[in-house]
mmCIF file of C-alpha atoms in Angstrom:
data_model
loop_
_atom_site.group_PDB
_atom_site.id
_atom_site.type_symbol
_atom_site.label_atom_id
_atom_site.label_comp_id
_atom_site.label_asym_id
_atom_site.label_seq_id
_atom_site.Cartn_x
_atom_site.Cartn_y
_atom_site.Cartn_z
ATOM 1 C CA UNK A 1 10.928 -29.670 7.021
ATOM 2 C CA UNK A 2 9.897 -27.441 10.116
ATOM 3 C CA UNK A 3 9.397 -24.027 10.863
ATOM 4 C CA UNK A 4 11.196 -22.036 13.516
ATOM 5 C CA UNK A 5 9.691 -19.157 15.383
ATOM 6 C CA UNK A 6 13.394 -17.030 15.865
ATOM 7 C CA UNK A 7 13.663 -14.138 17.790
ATOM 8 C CA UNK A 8 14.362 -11.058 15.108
ATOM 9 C CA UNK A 9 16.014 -7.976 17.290
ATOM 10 C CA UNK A 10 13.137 -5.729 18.498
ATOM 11 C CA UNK A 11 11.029 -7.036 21.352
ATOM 12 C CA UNK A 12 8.537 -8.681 20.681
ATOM 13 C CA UNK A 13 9.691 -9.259 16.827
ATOM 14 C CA UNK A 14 10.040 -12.787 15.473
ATOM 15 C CA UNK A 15 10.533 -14.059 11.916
ATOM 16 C CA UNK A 16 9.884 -17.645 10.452
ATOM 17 C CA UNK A 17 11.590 -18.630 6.991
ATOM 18 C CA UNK A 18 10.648 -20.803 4.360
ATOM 19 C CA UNK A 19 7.387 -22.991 5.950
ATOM 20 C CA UNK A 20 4.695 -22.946 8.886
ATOM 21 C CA UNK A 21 5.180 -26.677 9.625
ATOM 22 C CA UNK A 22 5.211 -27.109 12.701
ATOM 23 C CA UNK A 23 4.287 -23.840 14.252
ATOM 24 C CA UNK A 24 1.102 -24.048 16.392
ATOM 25 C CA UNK A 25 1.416 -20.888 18.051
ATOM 26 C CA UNK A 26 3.456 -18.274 19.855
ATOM 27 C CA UNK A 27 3.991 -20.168 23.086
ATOM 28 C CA UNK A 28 4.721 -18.367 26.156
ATOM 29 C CA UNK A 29 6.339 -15.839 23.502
ATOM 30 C CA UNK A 30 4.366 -12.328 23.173
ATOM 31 C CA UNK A 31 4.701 -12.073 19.550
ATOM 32 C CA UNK A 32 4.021 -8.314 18.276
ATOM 33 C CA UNK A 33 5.946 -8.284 14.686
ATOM 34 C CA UNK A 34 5.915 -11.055 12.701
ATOM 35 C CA UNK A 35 7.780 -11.232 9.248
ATOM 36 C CA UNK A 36 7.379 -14.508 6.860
ATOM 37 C CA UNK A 37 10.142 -15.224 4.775
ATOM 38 C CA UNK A 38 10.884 -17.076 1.698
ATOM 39 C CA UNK A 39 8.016 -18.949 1.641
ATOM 40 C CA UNK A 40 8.241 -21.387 -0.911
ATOM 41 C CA UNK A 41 5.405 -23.901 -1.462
ATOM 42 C CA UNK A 42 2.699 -23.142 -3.369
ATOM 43 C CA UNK A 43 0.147 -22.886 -0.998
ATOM 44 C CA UNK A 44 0.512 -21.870 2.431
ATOM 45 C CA UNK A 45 -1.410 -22.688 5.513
ATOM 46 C CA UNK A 46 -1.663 -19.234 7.462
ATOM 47 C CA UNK A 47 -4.095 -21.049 10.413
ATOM 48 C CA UNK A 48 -1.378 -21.188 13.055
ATOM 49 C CA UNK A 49 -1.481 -17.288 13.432
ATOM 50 C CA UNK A 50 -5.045 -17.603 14.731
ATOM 51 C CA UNK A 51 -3.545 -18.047 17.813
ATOM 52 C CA UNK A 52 -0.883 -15.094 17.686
ATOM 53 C CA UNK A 53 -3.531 -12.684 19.642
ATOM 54 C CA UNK A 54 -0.961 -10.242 20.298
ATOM 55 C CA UNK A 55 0.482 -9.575 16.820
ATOM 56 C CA UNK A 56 0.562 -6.242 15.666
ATOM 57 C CA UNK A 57 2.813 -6.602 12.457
ATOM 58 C CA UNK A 58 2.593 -8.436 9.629
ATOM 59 C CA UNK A 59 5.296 -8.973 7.012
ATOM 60 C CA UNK A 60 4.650 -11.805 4.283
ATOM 61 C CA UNK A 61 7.281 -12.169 1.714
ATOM 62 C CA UNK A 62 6.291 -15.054 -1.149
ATOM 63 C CA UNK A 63 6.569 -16.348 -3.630
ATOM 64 C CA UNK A 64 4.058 -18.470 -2.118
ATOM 65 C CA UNK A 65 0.225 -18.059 -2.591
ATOM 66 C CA UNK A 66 -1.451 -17.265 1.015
ATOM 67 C CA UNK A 67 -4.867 -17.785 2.201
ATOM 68 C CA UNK A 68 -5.298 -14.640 4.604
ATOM 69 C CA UNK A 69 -8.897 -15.650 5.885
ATOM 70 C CA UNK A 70 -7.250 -16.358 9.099
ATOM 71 C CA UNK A 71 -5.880 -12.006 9.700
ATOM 72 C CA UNK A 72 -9.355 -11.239 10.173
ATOM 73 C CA UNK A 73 -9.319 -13.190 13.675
ATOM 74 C CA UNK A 74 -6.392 -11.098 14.886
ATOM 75 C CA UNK A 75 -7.748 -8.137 17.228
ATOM 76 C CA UNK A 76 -4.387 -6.333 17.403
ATOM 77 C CA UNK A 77 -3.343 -6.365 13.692
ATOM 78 C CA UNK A 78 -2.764 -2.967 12.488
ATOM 79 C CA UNK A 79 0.014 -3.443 9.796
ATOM 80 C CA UNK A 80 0.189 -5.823 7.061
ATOM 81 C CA UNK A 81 2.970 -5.799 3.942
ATOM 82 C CA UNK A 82 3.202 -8.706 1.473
ATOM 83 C CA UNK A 83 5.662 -8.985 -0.901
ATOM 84 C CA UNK A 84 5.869 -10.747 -4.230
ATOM 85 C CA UNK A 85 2.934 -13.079 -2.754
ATOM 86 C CA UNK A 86 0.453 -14.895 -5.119
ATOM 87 C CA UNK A 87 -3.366 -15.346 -5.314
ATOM 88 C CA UNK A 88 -4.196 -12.003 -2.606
ATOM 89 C CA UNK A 89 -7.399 -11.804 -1.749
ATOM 90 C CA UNK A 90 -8.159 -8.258 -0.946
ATOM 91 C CA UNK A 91 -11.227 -9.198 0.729
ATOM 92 C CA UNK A 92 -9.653 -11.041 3.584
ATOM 93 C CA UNK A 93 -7.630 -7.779 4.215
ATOM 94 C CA UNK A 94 -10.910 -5.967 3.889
ATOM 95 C CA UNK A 95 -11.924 -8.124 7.017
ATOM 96 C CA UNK A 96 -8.915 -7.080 9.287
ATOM 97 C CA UNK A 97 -10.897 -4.972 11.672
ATOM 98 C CA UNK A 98 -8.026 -2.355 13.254
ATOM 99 C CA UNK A 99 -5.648 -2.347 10.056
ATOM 100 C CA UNK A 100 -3.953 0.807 10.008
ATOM 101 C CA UNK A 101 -1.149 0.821 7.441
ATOM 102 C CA UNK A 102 -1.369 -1.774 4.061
ATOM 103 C CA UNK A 103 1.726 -2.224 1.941
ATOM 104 C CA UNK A 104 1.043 -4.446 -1.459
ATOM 105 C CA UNK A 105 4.507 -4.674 -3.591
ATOM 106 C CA UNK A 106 4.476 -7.169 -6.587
ATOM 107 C CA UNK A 107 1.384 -9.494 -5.434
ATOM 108 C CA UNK A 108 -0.806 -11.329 -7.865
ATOM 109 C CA UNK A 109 -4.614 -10.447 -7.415
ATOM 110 C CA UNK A 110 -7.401 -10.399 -9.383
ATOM 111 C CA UNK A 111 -10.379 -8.534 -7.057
ATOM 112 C CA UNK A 112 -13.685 -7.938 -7.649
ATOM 113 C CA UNK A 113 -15.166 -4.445 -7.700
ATOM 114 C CA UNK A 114 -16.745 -3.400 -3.736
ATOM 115 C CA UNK A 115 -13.424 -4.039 -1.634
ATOM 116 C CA UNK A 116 -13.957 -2.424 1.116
ATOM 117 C CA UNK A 117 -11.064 -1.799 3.403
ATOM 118 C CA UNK A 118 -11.525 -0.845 7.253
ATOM 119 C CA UNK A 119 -12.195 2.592 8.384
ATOM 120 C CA UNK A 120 -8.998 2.735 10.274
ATOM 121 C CA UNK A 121 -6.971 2.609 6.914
ATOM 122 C CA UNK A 122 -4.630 5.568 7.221
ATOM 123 C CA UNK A 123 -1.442 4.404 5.202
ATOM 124 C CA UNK A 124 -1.470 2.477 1.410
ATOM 125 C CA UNK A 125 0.860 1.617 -0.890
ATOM 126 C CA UNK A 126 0.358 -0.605 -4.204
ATOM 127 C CA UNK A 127 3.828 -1.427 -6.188
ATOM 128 C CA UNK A 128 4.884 -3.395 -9.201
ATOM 129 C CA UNK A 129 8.524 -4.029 -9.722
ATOM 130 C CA UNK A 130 9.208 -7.212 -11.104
ATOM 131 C CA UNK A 131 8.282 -8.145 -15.023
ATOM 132 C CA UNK A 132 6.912 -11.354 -14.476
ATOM 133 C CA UNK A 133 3.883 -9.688 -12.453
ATOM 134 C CA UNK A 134 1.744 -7.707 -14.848
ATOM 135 C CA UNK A 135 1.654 -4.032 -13.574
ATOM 136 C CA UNK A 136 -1.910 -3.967 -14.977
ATOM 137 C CA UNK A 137 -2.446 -5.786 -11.421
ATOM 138 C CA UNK A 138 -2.318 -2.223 -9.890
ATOM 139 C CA UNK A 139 -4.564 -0.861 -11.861
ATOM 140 C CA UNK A 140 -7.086 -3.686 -11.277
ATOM 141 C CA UNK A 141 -6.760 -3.404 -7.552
ATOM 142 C CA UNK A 142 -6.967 0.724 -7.863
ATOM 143 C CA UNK A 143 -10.375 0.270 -9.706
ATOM 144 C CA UNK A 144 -11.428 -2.716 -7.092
ATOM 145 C CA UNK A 145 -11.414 -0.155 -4.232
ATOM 146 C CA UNK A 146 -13.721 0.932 -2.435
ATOM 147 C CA UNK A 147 -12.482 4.250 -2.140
ATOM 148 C CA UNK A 148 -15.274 5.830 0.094
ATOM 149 C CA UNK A 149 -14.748 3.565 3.000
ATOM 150 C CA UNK A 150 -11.600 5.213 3.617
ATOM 151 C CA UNK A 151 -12.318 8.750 4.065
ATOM 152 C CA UNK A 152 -9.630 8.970 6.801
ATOM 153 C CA UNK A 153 -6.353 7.913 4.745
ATOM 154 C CA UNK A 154 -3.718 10.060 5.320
ATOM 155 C CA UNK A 155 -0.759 8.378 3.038
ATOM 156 C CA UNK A 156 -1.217 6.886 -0.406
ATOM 157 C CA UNK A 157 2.543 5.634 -2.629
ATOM 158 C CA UNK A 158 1.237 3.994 -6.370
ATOM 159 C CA UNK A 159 4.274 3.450 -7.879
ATOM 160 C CA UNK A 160 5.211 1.162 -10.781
ATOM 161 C CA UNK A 161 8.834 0.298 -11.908
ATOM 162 C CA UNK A 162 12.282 1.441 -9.776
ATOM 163 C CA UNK A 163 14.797 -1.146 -10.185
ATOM 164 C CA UNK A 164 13.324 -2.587 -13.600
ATOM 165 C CA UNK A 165 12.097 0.006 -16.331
ATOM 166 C CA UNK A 166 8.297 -0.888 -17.007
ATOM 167 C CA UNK A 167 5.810 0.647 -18.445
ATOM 168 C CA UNK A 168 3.323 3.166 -17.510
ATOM 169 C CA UNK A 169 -0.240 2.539 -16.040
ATOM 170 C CA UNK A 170 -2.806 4.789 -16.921
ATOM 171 C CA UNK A 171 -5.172 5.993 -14.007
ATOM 172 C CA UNK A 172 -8.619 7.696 -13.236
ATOM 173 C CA UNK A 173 -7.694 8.866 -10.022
ATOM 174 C CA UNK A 174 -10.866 10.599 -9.700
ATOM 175 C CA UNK A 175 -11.211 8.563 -6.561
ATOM 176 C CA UNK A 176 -8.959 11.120 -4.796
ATOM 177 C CA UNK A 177 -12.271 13.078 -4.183
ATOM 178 C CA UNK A 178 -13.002 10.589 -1.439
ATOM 179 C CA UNK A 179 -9.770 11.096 0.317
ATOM 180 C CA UNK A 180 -10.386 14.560 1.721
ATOM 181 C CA UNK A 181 -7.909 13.998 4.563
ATOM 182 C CA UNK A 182 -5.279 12.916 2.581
ATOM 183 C CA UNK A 183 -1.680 14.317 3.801
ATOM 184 C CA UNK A 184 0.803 12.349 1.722
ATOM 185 C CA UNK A 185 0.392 11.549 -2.038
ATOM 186 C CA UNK A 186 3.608 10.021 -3.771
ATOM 187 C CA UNK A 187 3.028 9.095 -7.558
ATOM 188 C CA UNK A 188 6.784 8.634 -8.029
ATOM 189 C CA UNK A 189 6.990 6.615 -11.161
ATOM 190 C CA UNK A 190 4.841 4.797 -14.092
ATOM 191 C CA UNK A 191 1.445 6.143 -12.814
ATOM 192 C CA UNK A 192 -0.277 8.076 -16.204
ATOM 193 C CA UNK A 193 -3.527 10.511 -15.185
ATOM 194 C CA UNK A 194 -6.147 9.256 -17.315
ATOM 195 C CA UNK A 195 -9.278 11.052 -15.458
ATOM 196 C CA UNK A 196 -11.981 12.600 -17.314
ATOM 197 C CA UNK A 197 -11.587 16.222 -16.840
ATOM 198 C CA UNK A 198 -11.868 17.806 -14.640
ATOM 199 C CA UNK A 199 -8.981 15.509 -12.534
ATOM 200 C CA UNK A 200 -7.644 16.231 -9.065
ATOM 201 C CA UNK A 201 -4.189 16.170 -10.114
ATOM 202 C CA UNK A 202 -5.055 18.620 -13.181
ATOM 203 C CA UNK A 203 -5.324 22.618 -12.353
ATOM 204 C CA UNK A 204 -7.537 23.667 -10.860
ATOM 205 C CA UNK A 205 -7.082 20.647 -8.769
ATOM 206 C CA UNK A 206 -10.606 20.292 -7.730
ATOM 207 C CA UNK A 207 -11.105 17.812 -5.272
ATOM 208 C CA UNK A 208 -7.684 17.317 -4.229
ATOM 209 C CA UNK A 209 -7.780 17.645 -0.440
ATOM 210 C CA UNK A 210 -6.771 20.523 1.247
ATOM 211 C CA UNK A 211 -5.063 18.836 4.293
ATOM 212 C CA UNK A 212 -2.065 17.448 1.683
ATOM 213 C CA UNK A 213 1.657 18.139 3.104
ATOM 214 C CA UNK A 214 3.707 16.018 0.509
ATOM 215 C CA UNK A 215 3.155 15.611 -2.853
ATOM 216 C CA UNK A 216 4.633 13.649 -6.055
ATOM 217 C CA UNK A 217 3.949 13.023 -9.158
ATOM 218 C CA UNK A 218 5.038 13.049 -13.064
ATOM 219 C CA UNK A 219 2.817 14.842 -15.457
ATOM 220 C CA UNK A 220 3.453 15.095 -19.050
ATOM 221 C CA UNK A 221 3.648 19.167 -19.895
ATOM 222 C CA UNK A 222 4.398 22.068 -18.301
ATOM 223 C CA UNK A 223 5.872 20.465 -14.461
ATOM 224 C CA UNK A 224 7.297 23.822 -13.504
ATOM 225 C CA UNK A 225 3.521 25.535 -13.966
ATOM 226 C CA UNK A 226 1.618 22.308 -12.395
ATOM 227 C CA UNK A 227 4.357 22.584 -9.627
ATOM 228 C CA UNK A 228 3.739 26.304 -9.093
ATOM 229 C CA UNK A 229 0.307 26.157 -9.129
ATOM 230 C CA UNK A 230 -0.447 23.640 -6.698
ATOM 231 C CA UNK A 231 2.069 24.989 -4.684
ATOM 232 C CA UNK A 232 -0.337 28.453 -4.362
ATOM 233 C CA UNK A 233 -3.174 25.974 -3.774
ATOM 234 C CA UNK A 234 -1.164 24.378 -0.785
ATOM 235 C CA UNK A 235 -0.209 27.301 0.725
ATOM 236 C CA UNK A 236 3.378 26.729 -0.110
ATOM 237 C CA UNK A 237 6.293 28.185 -1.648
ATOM 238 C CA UNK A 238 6.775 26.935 -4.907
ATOM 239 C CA UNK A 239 10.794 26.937 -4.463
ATOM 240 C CA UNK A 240 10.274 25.969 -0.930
ATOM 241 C CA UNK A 241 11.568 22.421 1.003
ATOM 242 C CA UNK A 242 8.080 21.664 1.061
ATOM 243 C CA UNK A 243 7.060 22.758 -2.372
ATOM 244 C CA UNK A 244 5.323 19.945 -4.329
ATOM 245 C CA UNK A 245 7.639 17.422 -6.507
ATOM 246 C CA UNK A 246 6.602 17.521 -9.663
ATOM 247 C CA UNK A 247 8.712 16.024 -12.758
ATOM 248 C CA UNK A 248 8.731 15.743 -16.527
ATOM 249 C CA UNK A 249 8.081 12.394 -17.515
ATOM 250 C CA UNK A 250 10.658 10.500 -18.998
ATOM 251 C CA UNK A 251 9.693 10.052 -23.140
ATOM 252 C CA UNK A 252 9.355 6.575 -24.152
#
């Protein structure tokens, strides 16, 4: 069986299901988005994209295991997601020199401490949502960070659970002192602050940078006095459409 670069709808966007067989490059094509579909062996060759020197985006869904070495050697490359994809090594990410936005939803990884993602970071998100991937791999890839290195993230989504109920992850998210031009923070679901004290997320919210514009999380007392009170930090009405979102968590 043989791959097949198809053309996907947007200029320059092109998908390739189930294998890489075959494919030894773009061709005359200018290849900008790329998404990988179904991929179903259990190891998968990623060398032919060496030669995609235009490619911008980067979709990879599994449940195949990937060797990313090869995204390091791509100049353009500014937007990665993998889905449900096994064996991740964050440190061939941490080698794509321009990446810009990250997406990580239900991979298997098991880092070691020091990864240190480009400079250019500005958007991450880190997801569990299926049972058969432990959601302790978030918190193993939170606590492999780096979190200095990206001083310039603007967005950050943890989230664990949505369309299956599992449970919580405790935290220490006292790595949001790094991220002091932070816009976007979205805690959604299943994420548990477990910082020594004083946290971020925990009035007075020390730390918590000043530049922040949307804001959600769950917290476990009082949500309408954590909401009001970060609102005041944020300059914000607390009733307001762009009050912070913050919610009781759900008992049990």
């Amino acid at each position: 069986m043989t791959g097949k670069l198809k053309k996907d709808g947007l200029e320059g966007a092109y998908s390739i299901s189930s294998t890489l067989a075959g494919i030894d490059g773009p061709g005359r094509r200018i290849v900008r988005r790329l998404a990988l579909r179904r991929l179903a062996s259990d190891d998968v060759d990623l060398a032919a994209l060496s030669t995609f020197v235009d490619l911008e985006h980067l979709e990879i869904h599994g449940p195949a295991a990937v060797d990313l070495s090869v995204l390091g050697m791509l100049p353009r490359l500014t937007s990665v997601s993998l889905q449900g994809c096994r064996s991740v090594d964050l440190q061939a990410l941490a080698r794509v020199p321009a990446l810009e936005s990250l997406i990580l939803y239900d991979v298997a990884s098991h880092p070691a401490n020091g990864v240190a993602f480009s400079p250019t970071l500005r958007s991450l998100t880190i997801g569990v949502d299926d049972p058969s991937v432990p959601s302790t791999m978030l918190k193993d890839v939170v606590a492999a960070l780096d979190w200095s290195a990206v001083p310039d993230l603007r967005s950050l989504m943890l989230v664990v659970g949505g369309v299956h109920d599992l449970p919580p992850v405790a935290l220490d998210l006292t790595f949001l002192r790094h991220l002091t031009r932070l816009e976007r923070l979205d805690f959604a679901m299943g994420i548990v602050d477990a910082s020594p004290d004083p946290s971020p997320l925990r009035p007075p919210f020390d730390g918590l940078s000043k530049h922040l514009r949307h804001v959600r999380f769950e917290v476990d007392g009082d949500a309408a006095a954590v909401q009001r009170e970060l609102a005041t930090r944020m300059g914000v009405d607390p009733d307001g459409y762009d009050a912070p979102a913050i919610s009781q968590r759900r008992a049990g």
